[in-house]
Amino acid sequence: MAVPVPVGISTASVWPLRAGAAFEMAADLGYDGVEVMVWADPVSQDVSALRRWSRRTGVPVLSIHSPSLLITQRVWSPDPEVRLRMSVDAALELGARTVVVHPPFRWQRRYGDAFGDLVDELEEESGIEIAVENMFKVRPPGGSRTSRVSAFRPSIDPTDVGFRHYTLDLSHTAAAGMDALALAERMGSGLAHVHLADGTGLPKDEHLVPGRGIEPCAELLEKLVNSDFSGQVVLEINTRRSPSPARRSKDLAESLLFARFHLGQ
């Protein structure tokens, strides 16, 4: 019998609450684990604090999301290579199997030139899967409502370069106008991690509860079941504007039910 695909929750899904709240909600709702988004939240940057939360709740850390966002360019270090190395170290210390990382920004020339070799080196040394995530284009400062450019090098699609492991983010495919199922095909056996969320096709990162947008969330999960997928599915939804704790919990419970149902669990 195939081992069930672990379904986790990203700490970003409870923002503006701190990471500890994600561990508590994962335990209450029955998630299999947590992905730690390393960002402004001090708890997310503190490996010892994360270990205490994991032990207190009995919820494991499945993955670490390296601080790759524009707003996290000085978290841990201003050097993106150091941030990625520290993410791998955190994954090792916390027993996580995966580090999620964005492609380099276009202006990170030295990091971008070395990125592929760095990822290979860290994977070989650590045994951690470094899963490079698909992104989307953004409107440039002063640009028209319809103008979009890629801030990433060489593109928003990591399969253009080729890596051993990938993260497929369905909110990002919606914002990019990309075919998520076709991208999954291109990722092939390298697809190691899924950020499950939805989008309406607007050119912005919506991170809706799966099933509330236009992305083939159900079809993708069913495709994973019928393949040899041995990775993880992590709910990365936006509850920032939830009017109450009960609504946040409801959205997270609905997301978990959606994932488990379409994974045949």
PDB file of C-alpha atoms in Angstrom:
ATOM      1  CA  MET A   1       0.000   0.000   0.000  1.00  0.00           C
ATOM      2  CA  ALA A   2       1.309   3.449  -0.934  1.00  0.00           C
ATOM      3  CA  VAL A   3       2.322   5.745   1.905  1.00  0.00           C
ATOM      4  CA  PRO A   4      -0.174   8.656   2.196  1.00  0.00           C
ATOM      5  CA  VAL A   5       1.137  12.011   1.004  1.00  0.00           C
ATOM      6  CA  PRO A   6       1.813  14.260   4.039  1.00  0.00           C
ATOM      7  CA  VAL A   7      -0.383  17.365   4.103  1.00  0.00           C
ATOM      8  CA  GLY A   8       1.112  20.314   5.961  1.00  0.00           C
ATOM      9  CA  ILE A   9       0.301  23.919   6.728  1.00  0.00           C
ATOM     10  CA  SER A  10       2.599  26.856   6.061  1.00  0.00           C
ATOM     11  CA  THR A  11       3.164  29.274   8.911  1.00  0.00           C
ATOM     12  CA  ALA A  12       2.360  31.938   6.291  1.00  0.00           C
ATOM     13  CA  SER A  13      -1.216  30.635   6.362  1.00  0.00           C
ATOM     14  CA  VAL A  14      -1.797  32.054   9.849  1.00  0.00           C
ATOM     15  CA  TRP A  15      -0.099  35.431   9.333  1.00  0.00           C
ATOM     16  CA  PRO A  16      -0.256  37.908  11.092  1.00  0.00           C
ATOM     17  CA  LEU A  17      -0.199  35.359  13.907  1.00  0.00           C
ATOM     18  CA  ARG A  18       3.248  34.010  14.724  1.00  0.00           C
ATOM     19  CA  ALA A  19       4.621  30.627  13.753  1.00  0.00           C
ATOM     20  CA  GLY A  20       3.621  29.007  17.032  1.00  0.00           C
ATOM     21  CA  ALA A  21      -0.039  29.480  16.103  1.00  0.00           C
ATOM     22  CA  ALA A  22       0.498  27.350  12.993  1.00  0.00           C
ATOM     23  CA  PHE A  23       1.813  24.475  15.114  1.00  0.00           C
ATOM     24  CA  GLU A  24      -1.197  24.752  17.430  1.00  0.00           C
ATOM     25  CA  MET A  25      -3.687  24.871  14.565  1.00  0.00           C
ATOM     26  CA  ALA A  26      -1.970  21.997  12.792  1.00  0.00           C
ATOM     27  CA  ALA A  27      -2.355  19.895  15.941  1.00  0.00           C
ATOM     28  CA  ASP A  28      -5.993  20.939  16.468  1.00  0.00           C
ATOM     29  CA  LEU A  29      -7.081  20.355  12.861  1.00  0.00           C
ATOM     30  CA  GLY A  30      -5.071  17.218  12.130  1.00  0.00           C
ATOM     31  CA  TYR A  31      -2.443  18.430   9.678  1.00  0.00           C
ATOM     32  CA  ASP A  32       0.595  16.181   9.265  1.00  0.00           C
ATOM     33  CA  GLY A  33       3.154  18.928   9.815  1.00  0.00           C
ATOM     34  CA  VAL A  34       4.247  22.516   9.321  1.00  0.00           C
ATOM     35  CA  GLU A  35       6.271  24.399   6.741  1.00  0.00           C
ATOM     36  CA  VAL A  36       8.149  27.277   8.350  1.00  0.00           C
ATOM     37  CA  MET A  37       8.181  30.439   6.270  1.00  0.00           C
ATOM     38  CA  VAL A  38      11.287  32.249   7.502  1.00  0.00           C
ATOM     39  CA  TRP A  39      10.460  35.948   7.530  1.00  0.00           C
ATOM     40  CA  ALA A  40       9.864  38.920   9.857  1.00  0.00           C
ATOM     41  CA  ASP A  41       8.279  36.788  12.587  1.00  0.00           C
ATOM     42  CA  PRO A  42      11.090  36.301  15.167  1.00  0.00           C
ATOM     43  CA  VAL A  43       9.854  32.784  16.004  1.00  0.00           C
ATOM     44  CA  SER A  44      10.298  31.713  12.371  1.00  0.00           C
ATOM     45  CA  GLN A  45      13.961  32.731  12.549  1.00  0.00           C
ATOM     46  CA  ASP A  46      14.697  30.897  15.819  1.00  0.00           C
ATOM     47  CA  VAL A  47      15.471  27.202  15.359  1.00  0.00           C
ATOM     48  CA  SER A  48      15.385  26.535  19.118  1.00  0.00           C
ATOM     49  CA  ALA A  49      11.954  28.148  19.444  1.00  0.00           C
ATOM     50  CA  LEU A  50      10.641  26.160  16.473  1.00  0.00           C
ATOM     51  CA  ARG A  51      11.946  22.952  18.012  1.00  0.00           C
ATOM     52  CA  ARG A  52      10.123  23.756  21.264  1.00  0.00           C
ATOM     53  CA  TRP A  53       6.872  24.395  19.403  1.00  0.00           C
ATOM     54  CA  SER A  54       7.236  21.140  17.484  1.00  0.00           C
ATOM     55  CA  ARG A  55       7.840  19.140  20.659  1.00  0.00           C
ATOM     56  CA  ARG A  56       5.071  20.901  22.595  1.00  0.00           C
ATOM     57  CA  THR A  57       2.435  20.209  19.935  1.00  0.00           C
ATOM     58  CA  GLY A  58       3.756  16.925  18.533  1.00  0.00           C
ATOM     59  CA  VAL A  59       3.710  18.447  15.046  1.00  0.00           C
ATOM     60  CA  PRO A  60       6.835  17.889  12.919  1.00  0.00           C
ATOM     61  CA  VAL A  61       8.500  20.441  10.669  1.00  0.00           C
ATOM     62  CA  LEU A  62       8.117  19.142   7.117  1.00  0.00           C
ATOM     63  CA  SER A  63       9.937  21.914   5.289  1.00  0.00           C
ATOM     64  CA  ILE A  64      11.684  25.253   5.580  1.00  0.00           C
ATOM     65  CA  HIS A  65      10.888  28.111   3.218  1.00  0.00           C
ATOM     66  CA  SER A  66      14.138  29.993   2.788  1.00  0.00           C
ATOM     67  CA  PRO A  67      13.855  33.798   3.237  1.00  0.00           C
ATOM     68  CA  SER A  68      13.621  34.603  -0.481  1.00  0.00           C
ATOM     69  CA  LEU A  69      10.973  37.355  -0.510  1.00  0.00           C
ATOM     70  CA  LEU A  70      11.732  41.001  -1.164  1.00  0.00           C
ATOM     71  CA  ILE A  71      10.753  41.772   2.439  1.00  0.00           C
ATOM     72  CA  THR A  72      13.161  39.165   3.833  1.00  0.00           C
ATOM     73  CA  GLN A  73      16.355  40.203   2.074  1.00  0.00           C
ATOM     74  CA  ARG A  74      18.043  40.938   5.404  1.00  0.00           C
ATOM     75  CA  VAL A  75      16.600  38.119   7.493  1.00  0.00           C
ATOM     76  CA  TRP A  76      19.518  36.039   8.842  1.00  0.00           C
ATOM     77  CA  SER A  77      21.932  37.728   6.416  1.00  0.00           C
ATOM     78  CA  PRO A  78      21.989  40.220   3.519  1.00  0.00           C
ATOM     79  CA  ASP A  79      23.819  37.541   1.500  1.00  0.00           C
ATOM     80  CA  PRO A  80      21.326  35.205  -0.276  1.00  0.00           C
ATOM     81  CA  GLU A  81      23.847  32.356  -0.325  1.00  0.00           C
ATOM     82  CA  VAL A  82      24.209  32.557   3.451  1.00  0.00           C
ATOM     83  CA  ARG A  83      20.409  32.582   3.841  1.00  0.00           C
ATOM     84  CA  LEU A  84      20.085  29.429   1.754  1.00  0.00           C
ATOM     85  CA  ARG A  85      22.871  27.679   3.662  1.00  0.00           C
ATOM     86  CA  MET A  86      21.236  28.632   6.961  1.00  0.00           C
ATOM     87  CA  SER A  87      17.897  27.301   5.684  1.00  0.00           C
ATOM     88  CA  VAL A  88      19.508  23.939   4.953  1.00  0.00           C
ATOM     89  CA  ASP A  89      21.113  23.931   8.416  1.00  0.00           C
ATOM     90  CA  ALA A  90      17.715  24.691   9.985  1.00  0.00           C
ATOM     91  CA  ALA A  91      16.099  21.848   8.034  1.00  0.00           C
ATOM     92  CA  LEU A  92      18.769  19.442   9.270  1.00  0.00           C
ATOM     93  CA  GLU A  93      18.367  20.566  12.880  1.00  0.00           C
ATOM     94  CA  LEU A  94      14.572  20.334  12.770  1.00  0.00           C
ATOM     95  CA  GLY A  95      14.347  17.067  10.852  1.00  0.00           C
ATOM     96  CA  ALA A  96      12.725  18.615   7.773  1.00  0.00           C
ATOM     97  CA  ARG A  97      13.344  16.952   4.424  1.00  0.00           C
ATOM     98  CA  THR A  98      12.817  19.940   2.119  1.00  0.00           C
ATOM     99  CA  VAL A  99      13.939  23.540   1.683  1.00  0.00           C
ATOM    100  CA  VAL A 100      11.814  25.695  -0.605  1.00  0.00           C
ATOM    101  CA  VAL A 101      13.649  28.514  -2.384  1.00  0.00           C
ATOM    102  CA  HIS A 102      12.768  31.072  -5.055  1.00  0.00           C
ATOM    103  CA  PRO A 103      14.948  31.541  -8.147  1.00  0.00           C
ATOM    104  CA  PRO A 104      17.462  34.401  -7.821  1.00  0.00           C
ATOM    105  CA  PHE A 105      16.333  37.942  -8.463  1.00  0.00           C
ATOM    106  CA  ARG A 106      17.683  39.445 -11.681  1.00  0.00           C
ATOM    107  CA  TRP A 107      19.890  41.906  -9.794  1.00  0.00           C
ATOM    108  CA  GLN A 108      21.545  39.141  -7.723  1.00  0.00           C
ATOM    109  CA  ARG A 109      24.165  38.515 -10.398  1.00  0.00           C
ATOM    110  CA  ARG A 110      26.841  36.736  -8.382  1.00  0.00           C
ATOM    111  CA  TYR A 111      24.273  34.591  -6.553  1.00  0.00           C
ATOM    112  CA  GLY A 112      22.445  33.902  -9.815  1.00  0.00           C
ATOM    113  CA  ASP A 113      25.604  32.809 -11.602  1.00  0.00           C
ATOM    114  CA  ALA A 114      26.405  30.326  -8.828  1.00  0.00           C
ATOM    115  CA  PHE A 115      22.851  29.288  -7.918  1.00  0.00           C
ATOM    116  CA  GLY A 116      22.632  25.984  -9.794  1.00  0.00           C
ATOM    117  CA  ASP A 117      26.002  24.773  -8.536  1.00  0.00           C
ATOM    118  CA  LEU A 118      25.177  25.948  -5.003  1.00  0.00           C
ATOM    119  CA  VAL A 119      21.910  24.012  -4.957  1.00  0.00           C
ATOM    120  CA  ASP A 120      23.665  20.866  -6.223  1.00  0.00           C
ATOM    121  CA  GLU A 121      26.439  21.237  -3.634  1.00  0.00           C
ATOM    122  CA  LEU A 122      24.042  21.709  -0.710  1.00  0.00           C
ATOM    123  CA  GLU A 123      21.859  18.790  -1.756  1.00  0.00           C
ATOM    124  CA  GLU A 124      24.855  16.506  -2.081  1.00  0.00           C
ATOM    125  CA  GLU A 125      26.310  17.553   1.275  1.00  0.00           C
ATOM    126  CA  SER A 126      23.107  17.558   3.318  1.00  0.00           C
ATOM    127  CA  GLY A 127      20.684  15.109   1.727  1.00  0.00           C
ATOM    128  CA  ILE A 128      18.046  17.855   1.954  1.00  0.00           C
ATOM    129  CA  GLU A 129      15.820  18.394  -1.087  1.00  0.00           C
ATOM    130  CA  ILE A 130      16.150  21.997  -2.275  1.00  0.00           C
ATOM    131  CA  ALA A 131      12.962  22.524  -4.252  1.00  0.00           C
ATOM    132  CA  VAL A 132      13.058  25.586  -6.515  1.00  0.00           C
ATOM    133  CA  GLU A 133       9.669  27.286  -6.837  1.00  0.00           C
ATOM    134  CA  ASN A 134       7.829  28.638  -9.882  1.00  0.00           C
ATOM    135  CA  MET A 135       7.092  32.374  -9.718  1.00  0.00           C
ATOM    136  CA  PHE A 136       5.096  35.023 -11.611  1.00  0.00           C
ATOM    137  CA  LYS A 137       5.657  38.350 -13.330  1.00  0.00           C
ATOM    138  CA  VAL A 138       4.971  41.652 -11.565  1.00  0.00           C
ATOM    139  CA  ARG A 139       4.029  45.177 -12.635  1.00  0.00           C
ATOM    140  CA  PRO A 140       7.126  47.405 -12.756  1.00  0.00           C
ATOM    141  CA  PRO A 141       7.166  50.698 -10.846  1.00  0.00           C
ATOM    142  CA  GLY A 142       5.400  53.270 -12.984  1.00  0.00           C
ATOM    143  CA  GLY A 143       4.265  50.603 -15.443  1.00  0.00           C
ATOM    144  CA  SER A 144       0.812  50.392 -16.974  1.00  0.00           C
ATOM    145  CA  ARG A 145      -1.888  48.204 -15.467  1.00  0.00           C
ATOM    146  CA  THR A 146      -1.215  45.501 -18.045  1.00  0.00           C
ATOM    147  CA  SER A 147       2.597  45.631 -18.214  1.00  0.00           C
ATOM    148  CA  ARG A 148       4.417  42.765 -16.494  1.00  0.00           C
ATOM    149  CA  VAL A 149       8.086  41.887 -16.139  1.00  0.00           C
ATOM    150  CA  SER A 150       9.955  39.011 -14.547  1.00  0.00           C
ATOM    151  CA  ALA A 151      12.020  39.895 -11.499  1.00  0.00           C
ATOM    152  CA  PHE A 152      13.681  36.479 -11.631  1.00  0.00           C
ATOM    153  CA  ARG A 153      16.652  35.079 -13.432  1.00  0.00           C
ATOM    154  CA  PRO A 154      16.518  33.613 -15.949  1.00  0.00           C
ATOM    155  CA  SER A 155      12.701  33.354 -15.766  1.00  0.00           C
ATOM    156  CA  ILE A 156       9.696  32.593 -13.575  1.00  0.00           C
ATOM    157  CA  ASP A 157       9.805  28.927 -14.667  1.00  0.00           C
ATOM    158  CA  PRO A 158      12.567  26.920 -12.952  1.00  0.00           C
ATOM    159  CA  THR A 159      12.275  24.152 -15.553  1.00  0.00           C
ATOM    160  CA  ASP A 160      13.834  26.573 -18.039  1.00  0.00           C
ATOM    161  CA  VAL A 161      17.111  25.882 -16.219  1.00  0.00           C
ATOM    162  CA  GLY A 162      16.501  22.446 -14.769  1.00  0.00           C
ATOM    163  CA  PHE A 163      16.915  21.409 -11.133  1.00  0.00           C
ATOM    164  CA  ARG A 164      16.794  18.126  -9.280  1.00  0.00           C
ATOM    165  CA  HIS A 165      13.781  19.168  -7.189  1.00  0.00           C
ATOM    166  CA  TYR A 166      10.910  21.615  -7.674  1.00  0.00           C
ATOM    167  CA  THR A 167       8.084  23.259  -5.729  1.00  0.00           C
ATOM    168  CA  LEU A 168       4.873  23.788  -7.701  1.00  0.00           C
ATOM    169  CA  ASP A 169       2.842  26.735  -6.375  1.00  0.00           C
ATOM    170  CA  LEU A 170      -0.696  26.931  -7.768  1.00  0.00           C
ATOM    171  CA  SER A 171      -1.331  30.501  -6.654  1.00  0.00           C
ATOM    172  CA  HIS A 172       1.766  31.471  -8.635  1.00  0.00           C
ATOM    173  CA  THR A 173       0.624  29.602 -11.758  1.00  0.00           C
ATOM    174  CA  ALA A 174      -2.712  31.457 -11.536  1.00  0.00           C
ATOM    175  CA  ALA A 175      -0.973  34.832 -11.260  1.00  0.00           C
ATOM    176  CA  ALA A 176       1.368  33.935 -14.127  1.00  0.00           C
ATOM    177  CA  GLY A 177      -1.359  32.587 -16.402  1.00  0.00           C
ATOM    178  CA  MET A 178       0.557  29.298 -16.600  1.00  0.00           C
ATOM    179  CA  ASP A 179      -0.923  25.834 -17.128  1.00  0.00           C
ATOM    180  CA  ALA A 180      -0.283  24.153 -13.767  1.00  0.00           C
ATOM    181  CA  LEU A 181      -0.748  20.615 -15.091  1.00  0.00           C
ATOM    182  CA  ALA A 182       1.637  21.239 -17.977  1.00  0.00           C
ATOM    183  CA  LEU A 183       4.186  22.675 -15.558  1.00  0.00           C
ATOM    184  CA  ALA A 184       3.830  19.585 -13.359  1.00  0.00           C
ATOM    185  CA  GLU A 185       4.563  17.475 -16.448  1.00  0.00           C
ATOM    186  CA  ARG A 186       7.700  19.479 -17.167  1.00  0.00           C
ATOM    187  CA  MET A 187       8.837  19.091 -13.568  1.00  0.00           C
ATOM    188  CA  GLY A 188       8.316  15.337 -13.898  1.00  0.00           C
ATOM    189  CA  SER A 189       9.903  13.194 -11.214  1.00  0.00           C
ATOM    190  CA  GLY A 190      11.595  16.344  -9.875  1.00  0.00           C
ATOM    191  CA  LEU A 191       8.282  17.577  -8.454  1.00  0.00           C
ATOM    192  CA  ALA A 192       8.947  17.158  -4.739  1.00  0.00           C
ATOM    193  CA  HIS A 193       6.738  19.755  -3.084  1.00  0.00           C
ATOM    194  CA  VAL A 194       3.380  21.411  -3.750  1.00  0.00           C
ATOM    195  CA  HIS A 195       2.103  24.716  -2.390  1.00  0.00           C
ATOM    196  CA  LEU A 196      -1.634  24.140  -2.572  1.00  0.00           C
ATOM    197  CA  ALA A 197      -3.714  27.290  -3.003  1.00  0.00           C
ATOM    198  CA  ASP A 198      -5.961  28.805  -5.648  1.00  0.00           C
ATOM    199  CA  GLY A 199      -6.254  31.956  -7.716  1.00  0.00           C
ATOM    200  CA  THR A 200      -8.717  33.655 -10.022  1.00  0.00           C
ATOM    201  CA  GLY A 201      -6.255  34.416 -12.802  1.00  0.00           C
ATOM    202  CA  LEU A 202      -5.660  38.007 -11.723  1.00  0.00           C
ATOM    203  CA  PRO A 203      -1.982  38.958 -12.014  1.00  0.00           C
ATOM    204  CA  LYS A 204      -1.401  38.918  -8.262  1.00  0.00           C
ATOM    205  CA  ASP A 205      -0.556  36.315  -5.646  1.00  0.00           C
ATOM    206  CA  GLU A 206      -3.966  35.549  -4.096  1.00  0.00           C
ATOM    207  CA  HIS A 207      -3.395  32.279  -2.203  1.00  0.00           C
ATOM    208  CA  LEU A 208      -7.095  31.428  -2.019  1.00  0.00           C
ATOM    209  CA  VAL A 209      -8.550  28.357  -0.342  1.00  0.00           C
ATOM    210  CA  PRO A 210      -8.332  25.554  -2.946  1.00  0.00           C
ATOM    211  CA  GLY A 211     -11.562  25.217  -4.873  1.00  0.00           C
ATOM    212  CA  ARG A 212     -12.384  28.931  -4.707  1.00  0.00           C
ATOM    213  CA  GLY A 213     -10.524  29.904  -7.873  1.00  0.00           C
ATOM    214  CA  ILE A 214      -9.837  28.570 -11.359  1.00  0.00           C
ATOM    215  CA  GLU A 215      -6.716  26.477 -10.823  1.00  0.00           C
ATOM    216  CA  PRO A 216      -6.859  22.672 -11.358  1.00  0.00           C
ATOM    217  CA  CYS A 217      -6.174  21.963  -7.689  1.00  0.00           C
ATOM    218  CA  ALA A 218      -8.279  18.806  -7.554  1.00  0.00           C
ATOM    219  CA  GLU A 219      -6.901  17.485 -10.851  1.00  0.00           C
ATOM    220  CA  LEU A 220      -3.328  18.046  -9.728  1.00  0.00           C
ATOM    221  CA  LEU A 221      -3.833  16.203  -6.434  1.00  0.00           C
ATOM    222  CA  GLU A 222      -5.490  13.293  -8.221  1.00  0.00           C
ATOM    223  CA  LYS A 223      -2.614  13.252 -10.703  1.00  0.00           C
ATOM    224  CA  LEU A 224      -0.173  12.971  -7.784  1.00  0.00           C
ATOM    225  CA  VAL A 225      -2.059   9.979  -6.407  1.00  0.00           C
ATOM    226  CA  ASN A 226      -1.849   8.237  -9.779  1.00  0.00           C
ATOM    227  CA  SER A 227       1.877   8.886 -10.118  1.00  0.00           C
ATOM    228  CA  ASP A 228       4.868   7.960  -8.008  1.00  0.00           C
ATOM    229  CA  PHE A 229       4.763  11.257  -6.105  1.00  0.00           C
ATOM    230  CA  SER A 230       6.551  10.844  -2.775  1.00  0.00           C
ATOM    231  CA  GLY A 231       6.747  14.490  -1.761  1.00  0.00           C
ATOM    232  CA  GLN A 232       4.648  16.772   0.398  1.00  0.00           C
ATOM    233  CA  VAL A 233       1.609  18.987  -0.076  1.00  0.00           C
ATOM    234  CA  VAL A 234       1.559  22.193   1.972  1.00  0.00           C
ATOM    235  CA  LEU A 235      -1.432  24.521   2.248  1.00  0.00           C
ATOM    236  CA  GLU A 236      -0.226  28.068   1.714  1.00  0.00           C
ATOM    237  CA  ILE A 237      -3.413  30.126   1.846  1.00  0.00           C
ATOM    238  CA  ASN A 238      -4.017  33.729   2.828  1.00  0.00           C
ATOM    239  CA  THR A 239      -6.067  34.196   6.013  1.00  0.00           C
ATOM    240  CA  ARG A 240      -4.665  37.644   6.759  1.00  0.00           C
ATOM    241  CA  ARG A 241      -8.100  39.284   6.433  1.00  0.00           C
ATOM    242  CA  SER A 242     -10.096  36.636   8.263  1.00  0.00           C
ATOM    243  CA  PRO A 243     -12.721  38.475  10.322  1.00  0.00           C
ATOM    244  CA  SER A 244     -12.380  36.105  13.277  1.00  0.00           C
ATOM    245  CA  PRO A 245     -10.291  33.193  14.620  1.00  0.00           C
ATOM    246  CA  ALA A 246     -13.238  30.913  13.852  1.00  0.00           C
ATOM    247  CA  ARG A 247     -13.205  31.927  10.180  1.00  0.00           C
ATOM    248  CA  ARG A 248      -9.446  31.353   9.934  1.00  0.00           C
ATOM    249  CA  SER A 249      -9.869  27.895  11.473  1.00  0.00           C
ATOM    250  CA  LYS A 250     -12.763  27.122   9.120  1.00  0.00           C
ATOM    251  CA  ASP A 251     -10.731  28.068   6.039  1.00  0.00           C
ATOM    252  CA  LEU A 252      -7.783  25.965   7.183  1.00  0.00           C
ATOM    253  CA  ALA A 253     -10.050  23.002   7.977  1.00  0.00           C
ATOM    254  CA  GLU A 254     -11.752  23.282   4.576  1.00  0.00           C
ATOM    255  CA  SER A 255      -8.349  23.389   2.873  1.00  0.00           C
ATOM    256  CA  LEU A 256      -7.205  20.261   4.678  1.00  0.00           C
ATOM    257  CA  LEU A 257     -10.439  18.437   3.824  1.00  0.00           C
ATOM    258  CA  PHE A 258     -10.054  19.415   0.147  1.00  0.00           C
ATOM    259  CA  ALA A 259      -6.499  18.111   0.035  1.00  0.00           C
ATOM    260  CA  ARG A 260      -7.246  14.854   1.813  1.00  0.00           C
ATOM    261  CA  PHE A 261     -10.342  14.158  -0.268  1.00  0.00           C
ATOM    262  CA  HIS A 262      -8.586  14.614  -3.614  1.00  0.00           C
ATOM    263  CA  LEU A 263      -5.549  12.679  -2.415  1.00  0.00           C
ATOM    264  CA  GLY A 264      -7.860   9.779  -1.675  1.00  0.00           C
ATOM    265  CA  GLN A 265      -7.263   9.963   2.056  1.00  0.00           C
TER     266      GLN A 265
END
